[in-house]
């Protein structure tokens, strides 16, 4: 649905917040003028996009500057408006937010992956200074995903995958549930359309029964709560499509085994009432063992709090009930944005600063990474919302990505704890430091006082978080430079010789020079040191060099081919192409090979002869097959095609075997002449078996006419076979 500016401004006026309408409308006028001649891929006026993004921001309850930044978020990237222009008219806050969401479009980058990594890193840096940047970015991505159907299929898949890997986890970490679920469902539609359709179909079939079931449960709970004097609001909800997808298609469960497809939320006024409601719910329904979670006493890192319990109703259908206060509900729905929606004085909110410390921590850890290609994968690991919750011996809660090891836990406490770790305990029992952690464990790190103790490089392979990996790299980077340089150079030389046989001293130095520029190192020593301490992946750079080396070989072959063509062109510039188009070449001598006698309609290919132009063959010619198997000769093959040949005549020879003597020559000649084509030669001879062979050459305009002639000749009584010289018909 397209929102026009009048409707949008009405939404601003009707909002429960007091917005600066004049400032918002002024930002719209600047954006509308800048985007006036631009269209979206859908054909809509471009201004509809920033208006739609700003409408999402209003729904989240963000402030005036956030709305202005939304309306202006594409003007710097797509128009002549500058950041300075925005700052002068709308202030520093708005200009910084617009700059934060603007892509690095003018920065020269080698690959699309590098561009993605740099843009994401820029977004996170801006986000660490002002969290509103990422909220705008999420709203921007949400509207783009809603209009993704107008993009090309590959672009749809790329955007959907990036959404699933970066933006949906971000929404989760910031606690904005409804944006997270919408992004996931929209991305799923393009990543696995079949599964999406199956879920949609199943949900539609059960919609009436589902609504009836939820209403009955709501009535039962509400009645019981009123009897005890508890005032509440009860909301029914259905699990998101992607939530069902993960349970059914990823975990392999049936729809019946997904206990939380049906869920109800009971919202009350305070925490004590939450636990009272829990007791009442367990009186009404039978709770399923091990399906109770207390996120009130142990909140999630994204600020989410609720009591979760899964119970079974009278019909034997399991369903989930979430119990929370109104404050918890606002936080669950709006996450970080709830601080703008329902609270004032955000700048001084220490609780908010504490909740966002993970962003600054992640940005800090990225400073030690030299390989830009690793940034995206590191961020994916750090913001992935499959989490585990473990405790220190003092009872401090630590949240880590799913799959984290004791190494990750140690470095999450402090760098020195990780560096000096020599052992570990889980729930009081000694375990290897490579052990993967699970929720609820108490972890104790055993350290040494020996200052010479160092972390192992093998830990880089065991660590899950970028924080742990980068701290280990940092230790080796700062304390063992000479060893790193020596080890890095030796490893690089060894792997280069092993992977690329043509490696020599000049090739080695050329590679070092290219890599220095690619990874922005000032010297070769810095490059070798980074390889030595693991700052950049040796396997990755060798793979890149191999790809470039193969491209150079292909480029060299192409140049060699072009030189051969130039010789042919220079010697024969006055020759015509005889109805043949040679790819990228004009006025080139062309001749038709006698080995296969190609005709218009045949699939053909050209072969550059030395000084005599291009020889045209059928692709099925035996000589071409031999050339294709010769690595030196194959570079001389060129793509050719037929031009308009209707007015041209091409010689074709057929060999006819007939019963008896050569007296059939006259009948054959008459049949061919009826097509009004010239006969260039006809030779008849008697075979040893008493039959005759007739070799006849005539002019035709292509393969279709030849087939017509052969079809007519086959009607002559006494013919045994007709063979096209070069091919059997």
PDB file of N, CA and C in Angstrom, residues 124 127 134 138 160-176 179-181 183-184 242 302 358 379-387:
ATOM      1  N   UNK A 124      27.467  -0.320  11.612  1.00  0.00           N
ATOM      2  CA  UNK A 124      27.672  -0.657  13.012  1.00  0.00           C
ATOM      3  C   UNK A 124      28.436   0.441  13.759  1.00  0.00           C
ATOM      4  N   UNK A 127      25.960   3.031  14.344  1.00  0.00           N
ATOM      5  CA  UNK A 127      24.990   2.492  15.299  1.00  0.00           C
ATOM      6  C   UNK A 127      25.533   2.550  16.731  1.00  0.00           C
ATOM      7  N   UNK A 134      20.402   2.163  13.174  1.00  0.00           N
ATOM      8  CA  UNK A 134      20.040   0.798  12.789  1.00  0.00           C
ATOM      9  C   UNK A 134      18.527   0.604  12.784  1.00  0.00           C
ATOM     10  N   UNK A 138      16.596  -0.860   9.651  1.00  0.00           N
ATOM     11  CA  UNK A 138      15.649  -1.980   9.709  1.00  0.00           C
ATOM     12  C   UNK A 138      14.329  -1.619   9.028  1.00  0.00           C
ATOM     13  N   UNK A 160      17.163 -11.428   0.201  1.00  0.00           N
ATOM     14  CA  UNK A 160      16.494 -12.258   1.213  1.00  0.00           C
ATOM     15  C   UNK A 160      17.518 -12.925   2.128  1.00  0.00           C
ATOM     16  N   UNK A 161      18.615 -13.420   1.542  1.00  0.00           N
ATOM     17  CA  UNK A 161      19.650 -14.080   2.344  1.00  0.00           C
ATOM     18  C   UNK A 161      20.332 -13.097   3.280  1.00  0.00           C
ATOM     19  N   UNK A 162      20.664 -11.907   2.767  1.00  0.00           N
ATOM     20  CA  UNK A 162      21.273 -10.881   3.601  1.00  0.00           C
ATOM     21  C   UNK A 162      20.330 -10.470   4.729  1.00  0.00           C
ATOM     22  N   UNK A 163      19.046 -10.399   4.416  1.00  0.00           N
ATOM     23  CA  UNK A 163      18.040 -10.059   5.433  1.00  0.00           C
ATOM     24  C   UNK A 163      18.020 -11.112   6.534  1.00  0.00           C
ATOM     25  N   UNK A 164      18.050 -12.375   6.142  1.00  0.00           N
ATOM     26  CA  UNK A 164      17.986 -13.472   7.109  1.00  0.00           C
ATOM     27  C   UNK A 164      19.259 -13.546   7.960  1.00  0.00           C
ATOM     28  N   UNK A 165      20.394 -13.215   7.360  1.00  0.00           N
ATOM     29  CA  UNK A 165      21.664 -13.368   8.069  1.00  0.00           C
ATOM     30  C   UNK A 165      22.074 -12.134   8.873  1.00  0.00           C
ATOM     31  N   UNK A 166      21.655 -10.945   8.451  1.00  0.00           N
ATOM     32  CA  UNK A 166      22.101  -9.719   9.115  1.00  0.00           C
ATOM     33  C   UNK A 166      20.959  -8.966   9.792  1.00  0.00           C
ATOM     34  N   UNK A 167      19.938  -8.619   9.013  1.00  0.00           N
ATOM     35  CA  UNK A 167      18.930  -7.679   9.516  1.00  0.00           C
ATOM     36  C   UNK A 167      17.924  -8.320  10.466  1.00  0.00           C
ATOM     37  N   UNK A 168      17.514  -9.544  10.204  1.00  0.00           N
ATOM     38  CA  UNK A 168      16.600 -10.210  11.139  1.00  0.00           C
ATOM     39  C   UNK A 168      17.264 -10.460  12.501  1.00  0.00           C
ATOM     40  N   UNK A 169      18.515 -10.981  12.537  1.00  0.00           N
ATOM     41  CA  UNK A 169      19.186 -11.114  13.830  1.00  0.00           C
ATOM     42  C   UNK A 169      19.376  -9.776  14.541  1.00  0.00           C
ATOM     43  N   UNK A 170      19.615  -8.718  13.778  1.00  0.00           N
ATOM     44  CA  UNK A 170      19.750  -7.397  14.386  1.00  0.00           C
ATOM     45  C   UNK A 170      18.456  -6.976  15.072  1.00  0.00           C
ATOM     46  N   UNK A 171      17.334  -7.167  14.362  1.00  0.00           N
ATOM     47  CA  UNK A 171      16.031  -6.838  14.942  1.00  0.00           C
ATOM     48  C   UNK A 171      15.805  -7.635  16.218  1.00  0.00           C
ATOM     49  N   UNK A 172      16.258  -8.887  16.209  1.00  0.00           N
ATOM     50  CA  UNK A 172      16.121  -9.735  17.405  1.00  0.00           C
ATOM     51  C   UNK A 172      16.963  -9.205  18.554  1.00  0.00           C
ATOM     52  N   UNK A 173      18.229  -8.864  18.252  1.00  0.00           N
ATOM     53  CA  UNK A 173      19.109  -8.371  19.307  1.00  0.00           C
ATOM     54  C   UNK A 173      18.606  -7.060  19.890  1.00  0.00           C
ATOM     55  N   UNK A 174      17.908  -6.283  19.071  1.00  0.00           N
ATOM     56  CA  UNK A 174      17.350  -5.016  19.547  1.00  0.00           C
ATOM     57  C   UNK A 174      15.957  -5.198  20.131  1.00  0.00           C
ATOM     58  N   UNK A 175      15.442  -6.435  20.074  1.00  0.00           N
ATOM     59  CA  UNK A 175      14.172  -6.752  20.724  1.00  0.00           C
ATOM     60  C   UNK A 175      12.931  -6.324  19.976  1.00  0.00           C
ATOM     61  N   UNK A 176      13.052  -5.955  18.692  1.00  0.00           N
ATOM     62  CA  UNK A 176      11.880  -5.488  17.938  1.00  0.00           C
ATOM     63  C   UNK A 176      11.250  -6.701  17.257  1.00  0.00           C
ATOM     64  N   UNK A 179       9.159  -6.617  13.732  1.00  0.00           N
ATOM     65  CA  UNK A 179       9.991  -6.398  12.541  1.00  0.00           C
ATOM     66  C   UNK A 179      10.818  -7.642  12.243  1.00  0.00           C
ATOM     67  N   UNK A 180      11.363  -8.249  13.286  1.00  0.00           N
ATOM     68  CA  UNK A 180      12.133  -9.491  13.110  1.00  0.00           C
ATOM     69  C   UNK A 180      11.298 -10.551  12.404  1.00  0.00           C
ATOM     70  N   UNK A 181      10.076 -10.773  12.868  1.00  0.00           N
ATOM     71  CA  UNK A 181       9.241 -11.830  12.302  1.00  0.00           C
ATOM     72  C   UNK A 181       8.785 -11.495  10.884  1.00  0.00           C
ATOM     73  N   UNK A 183      10.444  -9.637   8.700  1.00  0.00           N
ATOM     74  CA  UNK A 183      11.621  -9.801   7.843  1.00  0.00           C
ATOM     75  C   UNK A 183      11.879 -11.276   7.543  1.00  0.00           C
ATOM     76  N   UNK A 184      11.774 -12.115   8.563  1.00  0.00           N
ATOM     77  CA  UNK A 184      12.000 -13.552   8.376  1.00  0.00           C
ATOM     78  C   UNK A 184      10.980 -14.156   7.426  1.00  0.00           C
ATOM     79  N   UNK A 242       8.173 -18.375   9.590  1.00  0.00           N
ATOM     80  CA  UNK A 242       9.562 -18.833   9.697  1.00  0.00           C
ATOM     81  C   UNK A 242       9.771 -19.640  10.980  1.00  0.00           C
ATOM     82  N   UNK A 302      18.454  -9.073  24.874  1.00  0.00           N
ATOM     83  CA  UNK A 302      17.739  -8.024  24.122  1.00  0.00           C
ATOM     84  C   UNK A 302      16.625  -7.379  24.953  1.00  0.00           C
ATOM     85  N   UNK A 358      26.978  -4.361  23.933  1.00  0.00           N
ATOM     86  CA  UNK A 358      27.428  -5.424  23.028  1.00  0.00           C
ATOM     87  C   UNK A 358      27.821  -4.869  21.660  1.00  0.00           C
ATOM     88  N   UNK A 379      30.264 -10.864  12.105  1.00  0.00           N
ATOM     89  CA  UNK A 379      29.052 -10.185  12.560  1.00  0.00           C
ATOM     90  C   UNK A 379      27.891 -11.168  12.625  1.00  0.00           C
ATOM     91  N   UNK A 380      27.801 -12.051  11.618  1.00  0.00           N
ATOM     92  CA  UNK A 380      26.737 -13.060  11.621  1.00  0.00           C
ATOM     93  C   UNK A 380      26.815 -13.914  12.881  1.00  0.00           C
ATOM     94  N   UNK A 381      28.053 -14.299  13.246  1.00  0.00           N
ATOM     95  CA  UNK A 381      28.228 -15.118  14.448  1.00  0.00           C
ATOM     96  C   UNK A 381      27.836 -14.341  15.695  1.00  0.00           C
ATOM     97  N   UNK A 382      28.240 -13.073  15.744  1.00  0.00           N
ATOM     98  CA  UNK A 382      28.029 -12.274  16.956  1.00  0.00           C
ATOM     99  C   UNK A 382      26.569 -11.893  17.177  1.00  0.00           C
ATOM    100  N   UNK A 383      25.823 -11.668  16.095  1.00  0.00           N
ATOM    101  CA  UNK A 383      24.439 -11.222  16.285  1.00  0.00           C
ATOM    102  C   UNK A 383      23.434 -12.347  16.082  1.00  0.00           C
ATOM    103  N   UNK A 384      23.931 -13.534  15.717  1.00  0.00           N
ATOM    104  CA  UNK A 384      23.014 -14.654  15.532  1.00  0.00           C
ATOM    105  C   UNK A 384      22.195 -14.879  16.789  1.00  0.00           C
ATOM    106  N   UNK A 385      20.888 -15.108  16.617  1.00  0.00           N
ATOM    107  CA  UNK A 385      20.049 -15.125  17.812  1.00  0.00           C
ATOM    108  C   UNK A 385      19.816 -16.520  18.392  1.00  0.00           C
ATOM    109  N   UNK A 386      20.618 -17.512  17.966  1.00  0.00           N
ATOM    110  CA  UNK A 386      20.646 -18.783  18.686  1.00  0.00           C
ATOM    111  C   UNK A 386      21.633 -18.600  19.828  1.00  0.00           C
ATOM    112  N   UNK A 387      21.131 -18.400  21.040  1.00  0.00           N
ATOM    113  CA  UNK A 387      21.993 -18.052  22.162  1.00  0.00           C
ATOM    114  C   UNK A 387      21.992 -19.145  23.226  1.00  0.00           C
TER     115      UNK A 387
END
